[in-house]
mmCIF file with all atom_site columns, C-alpha atoms in Angstrom:
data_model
loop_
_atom_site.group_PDB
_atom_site.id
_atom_site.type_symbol
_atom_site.label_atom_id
_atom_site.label_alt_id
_atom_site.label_comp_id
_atom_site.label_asym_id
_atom_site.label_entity_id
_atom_site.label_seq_id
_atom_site.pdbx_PDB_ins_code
_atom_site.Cartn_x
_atom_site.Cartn_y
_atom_site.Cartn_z
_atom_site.occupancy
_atom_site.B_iso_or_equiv
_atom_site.pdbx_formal_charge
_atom_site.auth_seq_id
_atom_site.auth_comp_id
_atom_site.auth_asym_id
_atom_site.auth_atom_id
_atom_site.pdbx_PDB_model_num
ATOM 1   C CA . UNK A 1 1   ? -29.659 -12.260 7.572  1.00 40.00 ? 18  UNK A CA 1
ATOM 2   C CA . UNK A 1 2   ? -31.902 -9.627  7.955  1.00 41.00 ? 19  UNK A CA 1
ATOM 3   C CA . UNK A 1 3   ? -35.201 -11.152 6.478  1.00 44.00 ? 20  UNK A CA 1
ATOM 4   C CA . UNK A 1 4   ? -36.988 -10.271 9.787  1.00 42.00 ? 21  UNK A CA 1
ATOM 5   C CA . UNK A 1 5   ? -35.481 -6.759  10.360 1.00 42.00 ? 22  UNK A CA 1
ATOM 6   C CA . UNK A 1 6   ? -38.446 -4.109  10.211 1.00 41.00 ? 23  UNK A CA 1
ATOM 7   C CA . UNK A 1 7   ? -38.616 -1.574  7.594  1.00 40.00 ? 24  UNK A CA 1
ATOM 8   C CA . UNK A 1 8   ? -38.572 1.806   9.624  1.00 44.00 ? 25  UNK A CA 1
ATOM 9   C CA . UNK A 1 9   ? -35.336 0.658   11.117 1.00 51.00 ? 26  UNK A CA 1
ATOM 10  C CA . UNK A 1 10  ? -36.508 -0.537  14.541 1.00 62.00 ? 27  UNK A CA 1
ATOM 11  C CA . UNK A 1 11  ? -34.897 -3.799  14.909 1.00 77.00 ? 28  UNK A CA 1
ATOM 12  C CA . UNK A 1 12  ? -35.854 -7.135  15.683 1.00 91.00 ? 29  UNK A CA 1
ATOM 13  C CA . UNK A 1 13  ? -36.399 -9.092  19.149 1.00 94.00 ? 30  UNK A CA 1
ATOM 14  C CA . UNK A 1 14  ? -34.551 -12.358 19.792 1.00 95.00 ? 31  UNK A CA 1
ATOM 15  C CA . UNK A 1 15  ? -34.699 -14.224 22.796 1.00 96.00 ? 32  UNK A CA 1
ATOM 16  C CA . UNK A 1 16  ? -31.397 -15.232 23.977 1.00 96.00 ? 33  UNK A CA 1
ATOM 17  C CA . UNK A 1 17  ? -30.578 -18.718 25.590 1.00 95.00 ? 34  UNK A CA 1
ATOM 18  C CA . UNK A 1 18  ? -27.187 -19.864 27.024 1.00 93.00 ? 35  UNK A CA 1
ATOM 19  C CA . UNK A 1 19  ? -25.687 -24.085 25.097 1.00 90.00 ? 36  UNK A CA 1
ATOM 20  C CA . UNK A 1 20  ? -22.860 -24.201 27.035 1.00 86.00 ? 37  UNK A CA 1
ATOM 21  C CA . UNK A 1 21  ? -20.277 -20.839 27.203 1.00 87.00 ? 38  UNK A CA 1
ATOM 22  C CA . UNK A 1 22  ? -22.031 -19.552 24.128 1.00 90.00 ? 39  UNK A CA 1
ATOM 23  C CA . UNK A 1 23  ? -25.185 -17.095 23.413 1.00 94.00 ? 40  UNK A CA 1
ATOM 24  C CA . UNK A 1 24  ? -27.688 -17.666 21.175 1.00 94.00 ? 41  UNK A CA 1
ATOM 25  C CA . UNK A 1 25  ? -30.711 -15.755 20.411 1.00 95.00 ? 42  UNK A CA 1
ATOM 26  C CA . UNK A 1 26  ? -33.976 -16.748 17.729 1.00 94.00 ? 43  UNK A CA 1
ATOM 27  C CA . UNK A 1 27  ? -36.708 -15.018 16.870 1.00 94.00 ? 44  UNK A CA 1
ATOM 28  C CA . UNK A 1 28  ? -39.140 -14.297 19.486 1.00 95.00 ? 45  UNK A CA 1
ATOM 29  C CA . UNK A 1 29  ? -41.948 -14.793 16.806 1.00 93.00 ? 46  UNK A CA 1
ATOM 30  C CA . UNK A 1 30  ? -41.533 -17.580 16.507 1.00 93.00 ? 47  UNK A CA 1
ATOM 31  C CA . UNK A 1 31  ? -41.727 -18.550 20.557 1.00 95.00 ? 48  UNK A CA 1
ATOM 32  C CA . UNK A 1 32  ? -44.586 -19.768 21.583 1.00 95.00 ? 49  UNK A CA 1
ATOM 33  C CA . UNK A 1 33  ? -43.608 -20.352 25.359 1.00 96.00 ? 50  UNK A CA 1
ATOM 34  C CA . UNK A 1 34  ? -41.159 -21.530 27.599 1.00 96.00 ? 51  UNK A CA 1
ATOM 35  C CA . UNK A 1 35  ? -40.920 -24.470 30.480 1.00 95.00 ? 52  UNK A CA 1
ATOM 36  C CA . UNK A 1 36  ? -38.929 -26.300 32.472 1.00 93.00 ? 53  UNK A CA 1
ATOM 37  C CA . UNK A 1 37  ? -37.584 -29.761 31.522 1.00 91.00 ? 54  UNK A CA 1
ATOM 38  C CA . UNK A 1 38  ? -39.901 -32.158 32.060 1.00 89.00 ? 55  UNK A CA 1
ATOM 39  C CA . UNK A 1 39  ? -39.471 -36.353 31.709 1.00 88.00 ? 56  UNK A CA 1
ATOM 40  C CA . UNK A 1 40  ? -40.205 -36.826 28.357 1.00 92.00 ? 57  UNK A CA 1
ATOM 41  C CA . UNK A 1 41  ? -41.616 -40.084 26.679 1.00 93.00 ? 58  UNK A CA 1
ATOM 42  C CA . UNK A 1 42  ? -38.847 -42.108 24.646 1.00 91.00 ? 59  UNK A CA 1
ATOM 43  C CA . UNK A 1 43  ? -39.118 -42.861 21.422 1.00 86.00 ? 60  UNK A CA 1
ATOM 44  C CA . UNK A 1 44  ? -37.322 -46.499 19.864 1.00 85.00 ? 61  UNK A CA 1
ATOM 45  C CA . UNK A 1 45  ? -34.824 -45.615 17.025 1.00 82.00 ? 62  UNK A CA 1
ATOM 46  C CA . UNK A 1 46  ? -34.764 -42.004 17.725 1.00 83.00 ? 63  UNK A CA 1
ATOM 47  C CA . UNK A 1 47  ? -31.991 -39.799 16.347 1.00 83.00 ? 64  UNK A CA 1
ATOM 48  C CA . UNK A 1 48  ? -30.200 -38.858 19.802 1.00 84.00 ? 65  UNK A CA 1
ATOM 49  C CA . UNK A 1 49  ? -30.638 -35.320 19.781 1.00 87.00 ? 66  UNK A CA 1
ATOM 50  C CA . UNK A 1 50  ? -34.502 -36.238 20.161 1.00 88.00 ? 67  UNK A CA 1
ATOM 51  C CA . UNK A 1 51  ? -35.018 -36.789 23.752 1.00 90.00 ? 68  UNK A CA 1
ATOM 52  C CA . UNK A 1 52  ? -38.587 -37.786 23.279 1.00 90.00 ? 69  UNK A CA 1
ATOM 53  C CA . UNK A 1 53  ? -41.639 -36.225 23.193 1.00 92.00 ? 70  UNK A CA 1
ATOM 54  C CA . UNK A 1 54  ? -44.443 -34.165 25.687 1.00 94.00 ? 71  UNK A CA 1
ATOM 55  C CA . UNK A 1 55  ? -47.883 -34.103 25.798 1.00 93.00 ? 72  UNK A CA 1
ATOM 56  C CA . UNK A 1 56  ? -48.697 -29.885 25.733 1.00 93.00 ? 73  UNK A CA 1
ATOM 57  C CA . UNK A 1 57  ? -52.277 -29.318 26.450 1.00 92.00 ? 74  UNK A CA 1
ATOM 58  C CA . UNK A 1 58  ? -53.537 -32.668 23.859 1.00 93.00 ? 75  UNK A CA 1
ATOM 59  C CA . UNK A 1 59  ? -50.893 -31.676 21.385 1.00 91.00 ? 76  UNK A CA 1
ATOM 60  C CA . UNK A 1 60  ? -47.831 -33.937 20.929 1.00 90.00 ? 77  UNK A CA 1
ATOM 61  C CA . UNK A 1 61  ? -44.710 -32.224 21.168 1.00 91.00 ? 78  UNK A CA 1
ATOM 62  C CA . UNK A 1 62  ? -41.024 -33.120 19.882 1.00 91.00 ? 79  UNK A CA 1
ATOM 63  C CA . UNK A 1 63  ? -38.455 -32.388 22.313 1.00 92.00 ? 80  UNK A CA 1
ATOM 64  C CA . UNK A 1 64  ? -35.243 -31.706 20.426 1.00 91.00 ? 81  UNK A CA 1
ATOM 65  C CA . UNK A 1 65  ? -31.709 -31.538 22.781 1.00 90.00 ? 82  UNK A CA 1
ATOM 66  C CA . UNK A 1 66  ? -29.833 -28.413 20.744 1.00 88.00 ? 83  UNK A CA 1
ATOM 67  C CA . UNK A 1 67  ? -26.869 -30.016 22.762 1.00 87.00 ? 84  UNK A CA 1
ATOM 68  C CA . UNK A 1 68  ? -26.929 -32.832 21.090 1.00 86.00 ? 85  UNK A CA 1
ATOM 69  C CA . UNK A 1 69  ? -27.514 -31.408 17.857 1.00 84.00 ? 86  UNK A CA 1
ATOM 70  C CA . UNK A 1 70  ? -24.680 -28.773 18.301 1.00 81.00 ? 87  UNK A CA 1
ATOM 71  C CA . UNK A 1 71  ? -22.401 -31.791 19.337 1.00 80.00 ? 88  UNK A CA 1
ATOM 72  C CA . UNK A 1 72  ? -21.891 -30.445 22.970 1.00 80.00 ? 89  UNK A CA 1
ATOM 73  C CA . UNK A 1 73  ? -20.276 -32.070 25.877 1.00 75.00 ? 90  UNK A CA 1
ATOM 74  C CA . UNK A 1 74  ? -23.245 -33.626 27.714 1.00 70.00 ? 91  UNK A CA 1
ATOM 75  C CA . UNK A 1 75  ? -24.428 -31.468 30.047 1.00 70.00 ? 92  UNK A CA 1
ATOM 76  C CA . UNK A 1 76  ? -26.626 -32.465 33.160 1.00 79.00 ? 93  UNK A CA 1
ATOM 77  C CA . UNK A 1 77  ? -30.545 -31.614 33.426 1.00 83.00 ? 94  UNK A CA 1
ATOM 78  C CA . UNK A 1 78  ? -30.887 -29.201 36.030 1.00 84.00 ? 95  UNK A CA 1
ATOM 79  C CA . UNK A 1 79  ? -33.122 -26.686 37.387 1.00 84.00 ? 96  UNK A CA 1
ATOM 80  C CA . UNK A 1 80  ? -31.821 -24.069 35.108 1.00 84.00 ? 97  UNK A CA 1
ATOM 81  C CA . UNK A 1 81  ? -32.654 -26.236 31.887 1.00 90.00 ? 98  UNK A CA 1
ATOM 82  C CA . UNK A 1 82  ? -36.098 -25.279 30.434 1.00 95.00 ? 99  UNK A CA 1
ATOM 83  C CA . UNK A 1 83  ? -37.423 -26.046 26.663 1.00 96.00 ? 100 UNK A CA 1
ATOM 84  C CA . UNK A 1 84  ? -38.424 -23.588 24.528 1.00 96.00 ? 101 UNK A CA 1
ATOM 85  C CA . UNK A 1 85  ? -41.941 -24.176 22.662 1.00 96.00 ? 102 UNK A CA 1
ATOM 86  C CA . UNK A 1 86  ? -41.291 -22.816 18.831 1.00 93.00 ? 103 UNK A CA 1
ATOM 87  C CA . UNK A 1 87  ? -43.368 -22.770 16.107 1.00 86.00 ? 104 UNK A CA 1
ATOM 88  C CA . UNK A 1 88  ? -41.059 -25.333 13.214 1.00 80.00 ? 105 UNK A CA 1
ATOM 89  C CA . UNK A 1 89  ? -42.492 -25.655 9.660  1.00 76.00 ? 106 UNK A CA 1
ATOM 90  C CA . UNK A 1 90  ? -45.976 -24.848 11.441 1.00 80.00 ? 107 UNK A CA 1
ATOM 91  C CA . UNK A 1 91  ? -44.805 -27.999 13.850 1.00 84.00 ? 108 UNK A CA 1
ATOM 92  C CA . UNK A 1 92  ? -44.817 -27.327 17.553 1.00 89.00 ? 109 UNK A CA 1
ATOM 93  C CA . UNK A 1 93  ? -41.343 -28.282 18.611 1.00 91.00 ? 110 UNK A CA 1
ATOM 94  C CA . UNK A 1 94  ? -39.548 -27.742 21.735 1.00 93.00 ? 111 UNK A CA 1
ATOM 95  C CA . UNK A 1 95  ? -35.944 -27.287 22.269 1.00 93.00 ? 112 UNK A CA 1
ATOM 96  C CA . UNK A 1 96  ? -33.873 -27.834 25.295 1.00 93.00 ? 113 UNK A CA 1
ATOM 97  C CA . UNK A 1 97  ? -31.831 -25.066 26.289 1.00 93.00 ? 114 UNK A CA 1
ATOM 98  C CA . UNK A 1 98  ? -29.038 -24.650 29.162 1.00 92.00 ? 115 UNK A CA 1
ATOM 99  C CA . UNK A 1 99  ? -31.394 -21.768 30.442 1.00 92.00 ? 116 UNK A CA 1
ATOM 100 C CA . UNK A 1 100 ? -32.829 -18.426 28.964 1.00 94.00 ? 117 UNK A CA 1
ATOM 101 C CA . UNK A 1 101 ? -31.965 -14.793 29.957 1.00 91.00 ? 118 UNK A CA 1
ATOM 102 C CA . UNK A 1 102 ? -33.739 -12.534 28.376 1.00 92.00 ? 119 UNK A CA 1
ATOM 103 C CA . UNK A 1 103 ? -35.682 -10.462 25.419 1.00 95.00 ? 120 UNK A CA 1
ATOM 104 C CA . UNK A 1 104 ? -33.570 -8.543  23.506 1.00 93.00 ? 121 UNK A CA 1
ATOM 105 C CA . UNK A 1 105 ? -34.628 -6.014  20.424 1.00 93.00 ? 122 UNK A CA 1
ATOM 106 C CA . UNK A 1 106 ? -31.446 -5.552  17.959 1.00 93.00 ? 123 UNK A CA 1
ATOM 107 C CA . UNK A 1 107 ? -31.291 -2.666  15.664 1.00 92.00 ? 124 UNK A CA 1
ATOM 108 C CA . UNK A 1 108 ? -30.019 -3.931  11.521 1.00 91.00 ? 125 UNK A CA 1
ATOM 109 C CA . UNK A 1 109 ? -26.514 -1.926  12.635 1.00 92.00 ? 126 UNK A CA 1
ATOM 110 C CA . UNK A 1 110 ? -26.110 -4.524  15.624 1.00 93.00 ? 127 UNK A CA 1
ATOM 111 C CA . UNK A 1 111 ? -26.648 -7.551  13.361 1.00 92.00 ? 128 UNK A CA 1
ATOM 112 C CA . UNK A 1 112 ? -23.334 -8.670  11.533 1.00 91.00 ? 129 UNK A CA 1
ATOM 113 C CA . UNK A 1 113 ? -23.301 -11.510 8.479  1.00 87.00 ? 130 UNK A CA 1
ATOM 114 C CA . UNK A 1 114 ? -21.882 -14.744 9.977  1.00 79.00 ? 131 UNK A CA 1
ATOM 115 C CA . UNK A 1 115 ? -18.490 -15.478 8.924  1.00 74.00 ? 132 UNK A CA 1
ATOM 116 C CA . UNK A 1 116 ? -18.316 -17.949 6.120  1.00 72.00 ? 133 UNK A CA 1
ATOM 117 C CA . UNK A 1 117 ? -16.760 -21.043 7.491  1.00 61.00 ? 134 UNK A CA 1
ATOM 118 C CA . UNK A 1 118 ? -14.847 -24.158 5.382  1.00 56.00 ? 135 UNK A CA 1
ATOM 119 C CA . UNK A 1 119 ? -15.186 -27.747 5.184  1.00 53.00 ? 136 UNK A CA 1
ATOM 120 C CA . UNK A 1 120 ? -18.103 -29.901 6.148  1.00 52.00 ? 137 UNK A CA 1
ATOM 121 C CA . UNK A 1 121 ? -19.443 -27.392 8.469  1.00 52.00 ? 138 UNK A CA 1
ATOM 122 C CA . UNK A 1 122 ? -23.297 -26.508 8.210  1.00 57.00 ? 139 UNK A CA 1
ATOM 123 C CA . UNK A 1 123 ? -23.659 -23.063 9.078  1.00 65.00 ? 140 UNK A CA 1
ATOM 124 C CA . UNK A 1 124 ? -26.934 -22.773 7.157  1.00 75.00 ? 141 UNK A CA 1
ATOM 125 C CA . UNK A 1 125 ? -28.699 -22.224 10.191 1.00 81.00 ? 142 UNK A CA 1
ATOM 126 C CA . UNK A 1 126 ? -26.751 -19.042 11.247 1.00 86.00 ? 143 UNK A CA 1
ATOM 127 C CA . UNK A 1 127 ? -28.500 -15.617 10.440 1.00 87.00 ? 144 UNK A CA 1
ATOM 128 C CA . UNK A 1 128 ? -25.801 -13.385 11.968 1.00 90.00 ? 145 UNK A CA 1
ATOM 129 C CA . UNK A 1 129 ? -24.167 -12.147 14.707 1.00 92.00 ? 146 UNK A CA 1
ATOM 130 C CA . UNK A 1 130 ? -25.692 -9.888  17.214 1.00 93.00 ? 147 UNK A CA 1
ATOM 131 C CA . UNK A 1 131 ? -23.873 -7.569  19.049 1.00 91.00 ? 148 UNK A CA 1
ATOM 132 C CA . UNK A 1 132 ? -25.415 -5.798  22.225 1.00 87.00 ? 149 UNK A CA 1
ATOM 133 C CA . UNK A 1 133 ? -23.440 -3.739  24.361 1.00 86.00 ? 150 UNK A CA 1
ATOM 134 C CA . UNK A 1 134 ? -20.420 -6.660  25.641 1.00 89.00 ? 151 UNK A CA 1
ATOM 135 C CA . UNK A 1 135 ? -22.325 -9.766  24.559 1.00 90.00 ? 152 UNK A CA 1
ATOM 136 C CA . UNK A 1 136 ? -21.694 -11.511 21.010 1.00 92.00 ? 153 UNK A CA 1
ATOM 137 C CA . UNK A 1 137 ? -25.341 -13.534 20.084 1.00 93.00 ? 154 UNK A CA 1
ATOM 138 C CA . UNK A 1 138 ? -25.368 -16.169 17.555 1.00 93.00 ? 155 UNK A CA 1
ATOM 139 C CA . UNK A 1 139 ? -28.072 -15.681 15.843 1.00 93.00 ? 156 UNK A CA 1
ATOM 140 C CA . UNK A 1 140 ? -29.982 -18.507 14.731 1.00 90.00 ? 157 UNK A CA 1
ATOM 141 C CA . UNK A 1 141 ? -32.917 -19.585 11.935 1.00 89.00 ? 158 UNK A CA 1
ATOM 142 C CA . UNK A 1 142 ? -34.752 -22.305 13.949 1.00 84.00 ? 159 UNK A CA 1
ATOM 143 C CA . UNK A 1 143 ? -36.764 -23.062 10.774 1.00 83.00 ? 160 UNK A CA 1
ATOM 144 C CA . UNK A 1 144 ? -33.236 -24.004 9.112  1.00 82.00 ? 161 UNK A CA 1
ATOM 145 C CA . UNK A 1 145 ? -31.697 -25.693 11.879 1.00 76.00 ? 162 UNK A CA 1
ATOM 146 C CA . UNK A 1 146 ? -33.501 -29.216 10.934 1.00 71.00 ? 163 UNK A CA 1
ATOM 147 C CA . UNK A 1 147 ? -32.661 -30.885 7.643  1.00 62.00 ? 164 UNK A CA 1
ATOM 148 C CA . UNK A 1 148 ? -35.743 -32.804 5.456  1.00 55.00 ? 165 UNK A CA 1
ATOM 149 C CA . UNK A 1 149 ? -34.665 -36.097 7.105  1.00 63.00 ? 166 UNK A CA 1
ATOM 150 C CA . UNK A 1 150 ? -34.573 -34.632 10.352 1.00 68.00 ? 167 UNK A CA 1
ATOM 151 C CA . UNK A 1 151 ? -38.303 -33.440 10.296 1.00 66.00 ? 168 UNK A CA 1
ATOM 152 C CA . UNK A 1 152 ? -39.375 -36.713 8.784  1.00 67.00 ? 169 UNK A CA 1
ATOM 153 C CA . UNK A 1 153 ? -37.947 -37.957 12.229 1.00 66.00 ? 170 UNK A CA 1
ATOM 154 C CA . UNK A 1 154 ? -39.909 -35.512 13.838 1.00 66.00 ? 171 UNK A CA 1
ATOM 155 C CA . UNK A 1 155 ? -42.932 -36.331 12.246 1.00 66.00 ? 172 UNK A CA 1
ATOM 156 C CA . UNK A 1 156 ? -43.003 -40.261 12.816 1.00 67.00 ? 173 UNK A CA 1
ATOM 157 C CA . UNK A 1 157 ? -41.930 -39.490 16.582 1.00 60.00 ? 174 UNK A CA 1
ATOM 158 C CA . UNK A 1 158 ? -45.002 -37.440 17.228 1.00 59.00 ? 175 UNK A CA 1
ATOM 159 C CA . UNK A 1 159 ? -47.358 -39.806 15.459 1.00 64.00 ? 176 UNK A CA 1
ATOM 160 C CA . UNK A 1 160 ? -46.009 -42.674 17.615 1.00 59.00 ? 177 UNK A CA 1
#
């Protein structure tokens, strides 16, 4: 949970981005940039959540629909959607987001253990819960967020 939290108490920065209702924010180290949604190149037998991929500056670039993966109700492109760039398993990877708001820094005392949930659910992928003043973040590991199988996927999509 807190595996990023400094030593001298200082907190951590997350950027927060808006899937739907809810608030998420992920380490901001691990952000490389972030763009607007851009047509992306297909990819034949793709999982769905992978919309395709970019071409960023010669590098080719996984786009990955957290939508999708969070089994959302579809949700239009607009001009509010952008992709975040993150660094995955030393992969660049970028993630389509209903929009981004802002930087924030959370102190260890903001940052609350996620609730352990039953069942099938995967909740691997959760580092906590940030609180900020009103606002509830769910805080997410982006490097757990995609299985073995799912970064094979990745893999064989950008070396199409």
């Amino acid at each position: 949970m807190t595996d990023n939290i400094k030593a001298d108490g200082a907190g951590a920065e997350f950027l927060a981005f808006r899937l739907g209702r809810e608030e998420y924010g992920v380490d901001i180290l691990k952000v490389q940039e972030i763009r607007g949604y851009e047509t992306v190149t297909q990819i034949a037998n793709a999982p769905a959540y992978l919309k395709g991929v970019i071409n960023l500056r010669g590098i080719i670039v996984p786009i990955i629909d957290l939508r999708i993966k969070f089994s959302q109700a579809a949700v239009s492109y607009d001009q509010y959607t952008v992709v975040i760039i993150v660094d995955l398993h030393d992969r660049t990877t970028g993630i389509v987001v209903d929009g981004v708001s802002d930087v924030l820094t959370l102190a260890p005392a903001q940052i609350k253990a996620a609730p352990l949930m039953s069942g099938d659910m995967d909740t691997d992928y959760i580092r906590g819960l940030g609180s900020i003043e009103d606002r509830m973040l769910i805080l997410v590991d982006i490097e757990r967020l995609l299985d073995t199988e799912e970064l094979a996927a990745l893999d064989a999509a950008a070396a199409a």
